[in-house]
mmCIF file of C-alpha atoms in Angstrom:
data_model
loop_
_atom_site.group_PDB
_atom_site.id
_atom_site.type_symbol
_atom_site.label_atom_id
_atom_site.label_comp_id
_atom_site.label_asym_id
_atom_site.label_seq_id
_atom_site.Cartn_x
_atom_site.Cartn_y
_atom_site.Cartn_z
ATOM 1 C CA UNK W 46 0.000 0.000 0.000
ATOM 2 C CA UNK W 47 1.309 3.453 -0.924
ATOM 3 C CA UNK W 48 0.923 6.407 1.411
ATOM 4 C CA UNK W 49 1.486 10.121 0.996
ATOM 5 C CA UNK W 50 4.774 10.920 2.753
ATOM 6 C CA UNK W 51 5.046 14.639 2.014
ATOM 7 C CA UNK W 52 5.921 17.055 -0.747
ATOM 8 C CA UNK W 53 8.791 19.060 -2.158
ATOM 9 C CA UNK W 54 8.591 21.917 -4.632
ATOM 10 C CA UNK W 55 10.561 24.824 -6.023
ATOM 11 C CA UNK W 56 9.876 28.393 -7.127
ATOM 12 C CA UNK W 57 12.415 30.420 -9.133
ATOM 13 C CA UNK W 58 10.033 33.422 -9.243
ATOM 14 C CA UNK W 59 9.395 33.805 -5.516
ATOM 15 C CA UNK W 60 9.476 37.333 -4.096
ATOM 16 C CA UNK W 61 12.331 38.184 -1.778
ATOM 17 C CA UNK W 62 14.985 35.755 -2.994
ATOM 18 C CA UNK W 63 18.497 37.032 -2.263
ATOM 19 C CA UNK W 64 19.864 37.065 -5.850
ATOM 20 C CA UNK W 65 19.104 36.476 -9.517
ATOM 21 C CA UNK W 66 19.333 32.749 -10.319
ATOM 22 C CA UNK W 67 18.123 31.701 -6.871
ATOM 23 C CA UNK W 68 15.401 29.060 -6.632
ATOM 24 C CA UNK W 69 13.356 28.699 -3.465
ATOM 25 C CA UNK W 70 12.754 25.141 -2.326
ATOM 26 C CA UNK W 71 10.125 24.043 0.164
ATOM 27 C CA UNK W 72 9.212 20.702 1.636
ATOM 28 C CA UNK W 73 7.130 19.056 4.308
ATOM 29 C CA UNK W 74 6.823 15.517 5.570
ATOM 30 C CA UNK W 75 3.703 13.846 6.905
ATOM 31 C CA UNK W 76 4.088 13.052 10.627
ATOM 32 C CA UNK W 77 4.147 9.274 10.097
ATOM 33 C CA UNK W 78 7.180 9.590 7.775
ATOM 34 C CA UNK W 79 9.299 11.990 9.848
ATOM 35 C CA UNK W 80 12.709 10.887 11.053
ATOM 36 C CA UNK W 81 13.158 8.396 8.207
ATOM 37 C CA UNK W 82 15.240 10.512 5.812
ATOM 38 C CA UNK W 83 12.349 11.283 3.451
ATOM 39 C CA UNK W 84 12.959 15.050 3.388
ATOM 40 C CA UNK W 85 16.725 14.636 3.032
ATOM 41 C CA UNK W 86 16.278 12.470 -0.061
ATOM 42 C CA UNK W 87 13.556 14.738 -1.493
ATOM 43 C CA UNK W 88 15.686 17.878 -1.144
ATOM 44 C CA UNK W 89 18.611 16.136 -2.836
ATOM 45 C CA UNK W 90 16.371 15.040 -5.699
ATOM 46 C CA UNK W 91 14.857 18.495 -6.218
ATOM 47 C CA UNK W 92 18.335 20.059 -6.295
ATOM 48 C CA UNK W 93 19.359 17.510 -8.942
ATOM 49 C CA UNK W 94 16.215 18.343 -10.947
ATOM 50 C CA UNK W 95 16.942 22.095 -10.750
ATOM 51 C CA UNK W 96 20.442 21.373 -12.059
ATOM 52 C CA UNK W 97 19.408 19.060 -14.904
ATOM 53 C CA UNK W 98 16.641 21.386 -16.059
ATOM 54 C CA UNK W 99 18.907 24.473 -15.769
ATOM 55 C CA UNK W 100 16.324 26.276 -13.649
ATOM 56 C CA UNK W 101 18.742 28.229 -11.455
ATOM 57 C CA UNK W 102 22.223 28.494 -10.029
ATOM 58 C CA UNK W 103 21.506 28.369 -6.298
ATOM 59 C CA UNK W 104 18.898 26.635 -4.148
ATOM 60 C CA UNK W 105 17.510 28.642 -1.243
ATOM 61 C CA UNK W 106 15.726 27.190 1.786
ATOM 62 C CA UNK W 107 14.087 29.538 4.271
ATOM 63 C CA UNK W 108 13.519 27.874 7.634
ATOM 64 C CA UNK W 109 12.041 29.236 10.831
ATOM 65 C CA UNK W 110 14.840 29.240 13.401
ATOM 66 C CA UNK W 111 13.112 26.795 15.756
ATOM 67 C CA UNK W 112 12.731 24.120 13.077
ATOM 68 C CA UNK W 113 15.793 22.039 13.904
ATOM 69 C CA UNK W 114 14.677 19.043 11.824
ATOM 70 C CA UNK W 115 14.519 21.158 8.641
ATOM 71 C CA UNK W 116 17.880 22.698 9.467
ATOM 72 C CA UNK W 117 19.394 19.203 9.620
ATOM 73 C CA UNK W 118 17.811 18.306 6.259
ATOM 74 C CA UNK W 119 19.442 21.167 4.382
ATOM 75 C CA UNK W 120 22.767 20.794 6.179
ATOM 76 C CA UNK W 121 22.865 17.100 5.181
ATOM 77 C CA UNK W 122 22.399 18.257 1.586
ATOM 78 C CA UNK W 123 25.356 20.648 1.711
ATOM 79 C CA UNK W 124 23.499 23.928 2.269
ATOM 80 C CA UNK W 125 25.266 26.739 4.104
ATOM 81 C CA UNK W 126 23.676 29.382 6.327
ATOM 82 C CA UNK W 127 23.459 32.775 4.592
ATOM 83 C CA UNK W 128 21.939 34.519 7.589
ATOM 84 C CA UNK W 129 18.599 35.536 8.982
ATOM 85 C CA UNK W 130 16.245 37.558 6.818
ATOM 86 C CA UNK W 131 12.866 39.138 7.475
ATOM 87 C CA UNK W 132 10.120 37.969 5.139
ATOM 88 C CA UNK W 133 8.441 40.577 2.978
ATOM 89 C CA UNK W 134 5.320 38.377 2.657
ATOM 90 C CA UNK W 135 4.891 36.211 5.757
ATOM 91 C CA UNK W 136 3.619 37.380 9.132
ATOM 92 C CA UNK W 137 2.939 35.830 12.528
ATOM 93 C CA UNK W 138 -0.581 35.929 13.929
ATOM 94 C CA UNK W 139 0.308 39.112 15.857
ATOM 95 C CA UNK W 140 1.293 40.864 12.592
ATOM 96 C CA UNK W 141 5.047 40.786 13.166
ATOM 97 C CA UNK W 142 7.124 39.627 10.191
ATOM 98 C CA UNK W 143 8.528 36.115 10.122
ATOM 99 C CA UNK W 144 12.312 35.937 10.273
ATOM 100 C CA UNK W 145 13.832 32.995 8.446
ATOM 101 C CA UNK W 146 17.222 31.366 8.742
ATOM 102 C CA UNK W 147 18.142 31.280 5.068
ATOM 103 C CA UNK W 148 20.326 28.513 3.682
ATOM 104 C CA UNK W 149 21.848 28.228 0.205
ATOM 105 C CA UNK W 150 23.470 25.615 -1.993
ATOM 106 C CA UNK W 151 25.249 26.311 -5.260
ATOM 107 C CA UNK W 152 23.702 24.349 -8.113
ATOM 108 C CA UNK W 153 25.889 23.031 -10.905
ATOM 109 C CA UNK W 154 23.992 23.636 -14.120
ATOM 110 C CA UNK W 155 23.533 20.722 -16.460
#
């Protein structure tokens, strides 16, 4: 039996990316599949796809600072911390802007 484990996607046209050629990646894993390496594999595969399809030159992952599991996922895939950046689109329930730890990985084109 197959089950939905999560999703991964990318967006080269997202607002607020640090530089031209950057591609935002996002992912989530269903609770039953967490801790099994699903996100680590998915992020690696989406980076490979971005490379093969020549979509961009750098993958960007924006992670809320408290999300240690997501931080481990990108670090296992060779991402490096760029710094913390305030979102121009996302807000907390109290109206304050979300601040993301932003990670990047150079993508070899082709």
